[in-house]
Amino acid sequence: MDTLDIIQRPRRNRKNAVIRAFHRETQLSAENFIYPLFIHGGTGTEAIASMPGCFRLDKEALFKEVEGALEDGVRSVVLFPAIEEALKTPTGEEAGNPEGLVPQTIRDLRDRWPELVIVTDVALDPYNSDGHDGIVDTEGRILNDETIEVLVKQALTQADAGADIIAPSDMMDGRVGAIREGLDIAGFADVSILAYTAKYASKFYGPFRDALDSAPKSGDKKTYQMDPANAREALREAALDESEGADMMMVKPAGPYLDVISLLRESTTLPIAAYQVSGEYAMLKAACQNGWLEEKGVALESLLSIKRAGADIILTYYARQAARWLREG
Ligand code: PBG
């Protein structure tokens, strides 16, 4: 057969592993990961049906999980609490209780591992009897400024307990500035803010809400979380969060919003985080458990793609396992 008359043959740059490695543009590393963990105040470990491999952990199980994560090279965790129904109120006061589950857990972890980077979620949904991230009025509206007062208290409680990074996921307007000011006045100038900047009103959060039993009792989150149809609006949120003092900005979910990650990456010099959320994890898990996809391959590919799109930091339920897979090569 005659050879084709072509000068360019891109396949020459893929002809063996060494040459492919020469020009690989994206490297995934355990250093990029933040590991989300669910905690509860009871005893024992509770399985989460829609998130195989994830559990609600009591203190002992949490310590084991964090120890394992550190051994695997994952050096940061973000905590999400399942709060008992009796402690939930319309205004979510428990969020600011210094003896609450989250502050206590932070202190325990901080005592045991001074170097562990502890990230905390700021939002009222685990604490609020309405299951919303903010306070709901009698007409079902989510009150912005009233909510922020509670969120600042929540953030201060977490900072005081030893959190390194405060991550407001509530999407109220002005909360980053208010939390920054609150932290600075209270002497926590070194505590960082990772803003959930472009957090979409996504159906991919379903399994997470099962895990925490935190689904809204009525209505949806569309008056505060962003419309999945919008990308330009993410730039507006990013400009605000940056001017209000965010140290890092997040896009959430990650996989279905790679375009938004890339857009924010190009519009800011701040580190960008992306959250591979519960529904993304559940989809991969379900297909892999059925034998329809190969788990190591698809999980690492999904994380690599999030990084390639422009994320520096990835929050993922696969953090520990991915760290081990990366080490295996
Ligand atoms: C709540 C919060 C949610 C997630 C993180 N923080 C759920 C929501 O907004 O309803 C979702 C994470 C996931 O799905 O893995 N403020």
Coordinates of C-alpha atoms and ligand atoms in Angstrom, one line a residue:
M1 CA 0.0 0.0 0.0
D2 CA 1.2 3.5 -0.8
T3 CA 1.8 5.7 2.3
L4 CA -0.5 8.7 2.5
D5 CA 1.0 12.0 1.4
I6 CA 0.7 13.7 4.8
I7 CA 3.5 15.5 6.8
Q8 CA 1.7 15.8 10.0
R9 CA 1.2 12.6 11.9
P10 CA 0.1 13.4 15.5
R11 CA 0.2 9.8 16.4
R12 CA 4.1 10.0 16.4
N13 CA 3.7 11.9 19.7
R14 CA 1.7 9.1 21.2
K15 CA 3.8 6.1 20.0
N16 CA 5.0 5.0 23.4
A17 CA 4.6 5.7 27.1
V18 CA 7.7 7.7 27.5
I19 CA 6.8 10.1 24.7
R20 CA 3.2 10.4 25.9
A21 CA 4.5 11.3 29.3
F22 CA 6.8 14.0 27.8
H23 CA 3.9 16.2 26.9
R24 CA 1.2 15.2 29.3
E25 CA -0.5 18.5 30.2
T26 CA -2.4 17.6 33.3
Q27 CA -1.1 15.7 36.4
L28 CA -3.6 14.6 39.0
S29 CA -2.3 14.3 42.5
A30 CA -3.6 13.5 46.0
E31 CA -2.4 17.0 46.9
N32 CA -5.3 18.4 44.9
F33 CA -8.0 16.6 46.9
I34 CA -10.3 17.6 49.7
Y35 CA -12.1 14.6 51.2
P36 CA -15.8 15.2 52.2
L37 CA -16.8 13.3 55.3
F38 CA -20.2 12.9 56.9
I39 CA -20.4 12.9 60.7
H40 CA -23.2 12.2 63.2
G41 CA -23.6 12.5 66.9
G42 CA -24.7 8.9 67.5
T43 CA -22.5 5.8 67.8
G44 CA -21.4 3.6 65.1
T45 CA -21.2 3.8 61.3
E46 CA -24.3 4.2 59.2
A47 CA -24.3 3.3 55.5
I48 CA -25.7 5.8 53.0
A49 CA -27.7 3.8 50.4
S50 CA -27.2 6.1 47.5
M51 CA -23.5 6.6 48.1
P52 CA -21.9 3.1 48.4
G53 CA -18.6 3.4 50.2
C54 CA -19.6 6.5 52.1
F55 CA -20.8 6.5 55.7
R56 CA -22.1 8.7 58.5
L57 CA -19.2 8.4 60.9
D58 CA -19.1 8.6 64.7
K59 CA -15.9 9.9 66.3
E60 CA -14.1 6.6 66.4
A61 CA -14.9 5.8 62.8
L62 CA -14.0 9.4 61.7
F63 CA -10.6 9.1 63.4
K64 CA -10.0 5.8 61.5
E65 CA -11.0 7.4 58.2
V66 CA -8.8 10.5 58.7
E67 CA -5.9 8.4 59.7
G68 CA -6.3 6.3 56.6
A69 CA -6.7 9.3 54.4
L70 CA -3.5 10.9 55.7
E71 CA -1.7 7.6 55.1
D72 CA -3.0 7.6 51.5
G73 CA -1.7 11.2 51.1
V74 CA -5.0 13.1 51.4
R75 CA -4.3 16.0 53.8
S76 CA -7.5 17.9 53.9
V77 CA -11.1 17.0 54.9
V78 CA -14.4 18.9 54.8
L79 CA -17.0 18.0 57.4
F80 CA -20.8 17.7 56.9
P81 CA -22.9 17.0 59.9
A82 CA -26.1 15.0 60.2
I83 CA -27.9 16.9 63.0
E84 CA -30.6 15.2 65.1
E85 CA -34.1 16.4 64.3
A86 CA -34.7 17.6 67.9
L87 CA -31.9 20.2 67.4
K88 CA -33.3 21.7 64.2
T89 CA -35.1 25.1 64.5
P90 CA -36.4 27.6 61.9
T91 CA -33.4 29.8 62.5
G92 CA -30.8 27.1 62.9
E93 CA -29.2 28.4 66.1
E94 CA -27.5 25.0 66.6
A95 CA -25.2 26.1 63.7
G96 CA -23.5 28.6 66.1
N97 CA -23.4 26.3 69.2
P98 CA -19.7 26.1 70.3
E99 CA -20.5 22.7 71.9
G100 CA -22.2 21.5 68.7
L101 CA -21.1 18.4 66.7
V102 CA -19.0 20.3 64.2
P103 CA -17.0 22.5 66.6
Q104 CA -16.4 19.5 68.9
T105 CA -15.2 17.4 66.0
I106 CA -12.9 20.1 64.8
R107 CA -11.3 20.3 68.2
D108 CA -10.9 16.6 68.4
L109 CA -9.3 16.4 65.0
R110 CA -7.1 19.5 65.7
D111 CA -5.8 17.9 68.9
R112 CA -4.9 14.7 67.2
W113 CA -3.6 16.1 63.9
P114 CA -2.3 19.7 64.1
E115 CA -1.3 19.6 60.4
L116 CA -4.6 18.3 59.0
V117 CA -6.3 21.0 56.9
I118 CA -9.9 21.2 58.1
V119 CA -12.5 22.8 55.9
T120 CA -16.0 23.5 57.2
D121 CA -19.3 24.1 55.4
V122 CA -21.3 27.3 56.2
A123 CA -25.0 27.0 55.5
L124 CA -28.1 26.3 57.6
D125 CA -29.5 23.3 55.8
P126 CA -28.4 20.7 58.3
Y127 CA -29.7 22.8 61.2
N128 CA -32.8 24.4 59.8
S129 CA -36.1 22.7 60.4
D130 CA -37.1 23.8 56.8
G131 CA -34.1 22.1 55.2
H132 CA -33.1 25.3 53.5
D133 CA -29.7 27.0 53.5
G134 CA -31.2 30.1 54.9
I135 CA -34.0 31.2 57.2
V136 CA -37.5 30.8 55.6
D137 CA -40.3 33.3 56.4
T138 CA -44.0 32.5 56.6
E139 CA -44.5 33.0 52.9
G140 CA -41.7 30.6 52.0
R141 CA -39.1 33.3 51.1
I142 CA -35.5 32.8 52.0
L143 CA -34.3 35.8 54.1
N144 CA -30.9 37.0 53.0
D145 CA -29.7 39.5 55.5
E146 CA -31.2 37.7 58.6
T147 CA -29.5 34.5 57.4
I148 CA -26.1 36.1 57.1
E149 CA -26.1 37.1 60.8
V150 CA -26.4 33.4 61.7
L151 CA -23.9 32.3 59.1
V152 CA -21.3 34.7 60.5
K153 CA -21.9 33.2 64.0
Q154 CA -21.5 29.7 62.5
A155 CA -18.3 30.7 60.8
L156 CA -16.8 32.2 63.9
T157 CA -17.7 29.1 65.9
Q158 CA -15.9 27.0 63.4
A159 CA -12.9 29.3 63.3
D160 CA -12.7 29.4 67.0
A161 CA -12.7 25.6 67.2
G162 CA -9.8 25.5 64.8
A163 CA -11.1 25.3 61.2
D164 CA -8.5 26.4 58.6
I165 CA -10.8 27.1 55.7
I166 CA -14.5 28.3 56.0
A167 CA -16.5 27.3 53.0
P168 CA -19.9 29.1 52.7
S169 CA -22.2 27.0 50.5
D170 CA -25.4 28.9 51.2
M171 CA -25.4 31.3 48.2
M172 CA -26.8 34.3 50.1
D173 CA -25.7 37.7 48.7
G174 CA -22.9 39.4 50.6
R175 CA -22.0 36.5 52.9
V176 CA -18.4 36.3 51.9
G177 CA -17.8 40.0 52.8
A178 CA -19.7 39.6 56.1
I179 CA -17.9 36.4 57.1
R180 CA -14.5 38.0 56.2
E181 CA -15.3 41.0 58.3
G182 CA -16.5 38.9 61.2
L183 CA -13.4 36.7 61.1
D184 CA -11.0 39.7 60.9
I185 CA -12.7 41.6 63.8
A186 CA -12.6 38.4 65.9
G187 CA -8.8 37.9 65.3
F188 CA -9.1 35.2 62.7
A189 CA -7.3 37.0 59.9
D190 CA -5.5 33.7 59.0
V191 CA -8.6 31.7 58.5
S192 CA -9.3 31.3 54.7
I193 CA -12.6 31.5 52.8
L194 CA -13.3 29.1 50.1
A195 CA -16.5 30.5 48.5
Y196 CA -19.0 28.3 46.8
T197 CA -19.1 30.9 44.0
A198 CA -21.0 29.2 41.2
K199 CA -23.2 26.7 43.0
Y200 CA -26.0 25.5 40.8
A201 CA -29.5 24.4 41.8
S202 CA -28.6 20.9 40.8
K203 CA -30.5 17.6 40.9
F204 CA -27.1 16.0 41.4
Y205 CA -27.2 16.8 45.2
G206 CA -29.9 14.2 45.8
P207 CA -27.7 11.5 47.5
F208 CA -26.1 14.1 49.8
R209 CA -29.4 15.2 51.0
D210 CA -30.2 11.6 51.8
A211 CA -27.0 11.3 53.6
L212 CA -27.8 14.2 55.9
D213 CA -31.5 14.0 55.8
S214 CA -31.4 17.7 54.8
A215 CA -33.7 18.0 51.8
P216 CA -35.9 21.1 51.7
K217 CA -39.2 20.4 53.4
S218 CA -41.0 22.5 50.8
G219 CA -40.0 24.4 47.7
D220 CA -36.6 24.3 46.0
K221 CA -33.3 26.2 46.2
K222 CA -33.7 28.1 42.9
T223 CA -34.0 31.5 44.5
Y224 CA -30.5 31.3 45.8
Q225 CA -28.6 28.6 43.9
M226 CA -27.8 29.3 40.3
D227 CA -29.8 28.3 37.2
P228 CA -28.0 25.4 35.4
A229 CA -28.6 27.2 32.2
N230 CA -26.3 30.1 33.1
A231 CA -22.5 30.6 32.7
R232 CA -22.2 34.4 32.5
E233 CA -23.9 34.7 35.8
A234 CA -21.0 32.8 37.3
L235 CA -18.7 35.6 36.3
R236 CA -20.8 38.1 38.2
E237 CA -20.8 35.9 41.3
A238 CA -17.0 35.5 40.9
A239 CA -16.4 39.2 40.7
L240 CA -18.4 39.8 43.9
D241 CA -16.8 36.9 45.9
E242 CA -13.3 38.1 44.9
S243 CA -14.1 41.7 45.8
E244 CA -15.6 40.6 49.1
G245 CA -12.4 38.8 50.1
A246 CA -12.7 35.1 49.0
D247 CA -9.4 33.3 48.9
M248 CA -10.5 30.5 46.6
M249 CA -13.6 30.0 44.5
M250 CA -15.6 26.9 43.8
V251 CA -17.8 25.6 41.0
K252 CA -20.3 22.9 42.0
P253 CA -21.2 20.4 40.6
A254 CA -18.0 19.7 38.7
G255 CA -18.4 17.2 35.8
P256 CA -21.5 18.7 34.2
Y257 CA -20.0 22.2 34.6
L258 CA -16.5 21.9 33.2
D259 CA -17.2 24.9 31.0
V260 CA -17.9 27.0 34.1
I261 CA -14.7 25.8 35.7
S262 CA -12.7 26.8 32.6
L263 CA -14.5 30.2 32.4
L264 CA -13.7 31.1 36.0
R265 CA -10.1 29.8 35.6
E266 CA -9.6 32.4 32.9
S267 CA -11.2 35.2 34.7
T268 CA -9.4 35.1 38.1
T269 CA -6.0 34.5 39.5
L270 CA -7.5 32.9 42.6
P271 CA -7.3 29.1 43.1
I272 CA -10.3 27.4 41.7
A273 CA -12.0 24.4 43.4
A274 CA -14.6 22.1 42.0
Y275 CA -16.9 19.7 43.8
Q276 CA -17.5 16.3 42.3
V277 CA -20.8 16.0 44.1
S278 CA -22.8 13.1 45.5
G279 CA -24.8 12.5 42.3
E280 CA -21.7 12.4 40.1
Y281 CA -20.2 9.8 42.5
A282 CA -23.4 7.8 42.7
M283 CA -23.6 7.6 38.9
L284 CA -20.1 6.3 38.6
K285 CA -20.5 3.9 41.5
A286 CA -23.8 2.4 40.2
A287 CA -22.4 1.8 36.7
C288 CA -19.3 0.2 38.1
Q289 CA -21.2 -2.0 40.6
N290 CA -23.2 -3.3 37.6
G291 CA -19.9 -4.1 35.8
W292 CA -20.8 -1.6 33.1
L293 CA -17.8 0.7 33.7
E294 CA -14.3 0.1 35.1
E295 CA -14.1 2.0 38.3
K296 CA -10.5 3.0 38.6
G297 CA -10.4 4.2 35.0
V298 CA -13.5 6.2 35.0
A299 CA -13.1 7.7 38.4
L300 CA -9.5 8.9 37.6
E301 CA -10.6 10.1 34.2
S302 CA -13.5 12.1 35.7
L303 CA -11.1 13.8 38.2
L304 CA -8.4 14.4 35.6
S305 CA -11.0 16.1 33.4
I306 CA -12.0 18.4 36.2
K307 CA -8.4 19.4 36.7
R308 CA -7.8 19.8 33.0
A309 CA -10.8 22.2 32.8
G310 CA -8.9 24.4 35.3
A311 CA -9.6 23.3 38.9
D312 CA -6.7 23.3 41.3
I313 CA -8.6 21.7 44.1
I314 CA -11.1 18.9 43.8
L315 CA -13.6 17.9 46.5
T316 CA -14.4 14.3 45.9
Y317 CA -15.8 11.3 47.7
Y318 CA -13.2 9.3 45.7
A319 CA -10.3 11.2 47.3
R320 CA -8.9 8.3 49.3
Q321 CA -9.4 5.7 46.7
A322 CA -8.1 7.9 43.9
A323 CA -5.0 8.7 46.0
R324 CA -4.3 4.9 46.3
W325 CA -5.0 4.3 42.6
L326 CA -2.6 7.2 41.7
R327 CA 0.1 5.6 43.8
E328 CA -0.4 2.2 42.1
G329 CA 0.1 3.9 38.8
Ligands
PBG1 C1 -25.5 22.4 51.5 C2 -24.7 21.6 50.7 C3 -25.1 20.7 49.7 C4 -24.0 20.1 49.2 C5 -22.9 20.6 49.9 N1 -23.3 21.6 50.8 C6 -26.5 20.4 49.2 C7 -27.4 21.4 48.8 O1 -27.0 22.5 48.5 O2 -28.6 21.1 48.8 C8 -24.0 19.0 48.1 C9 -22.8 18.1 48.1 C10 -23.0 16.9 47.3 O3 -24.1 16.7 46.6 O4 -22.1 16.1 47.3 N2 -25.3 23.7 51.7

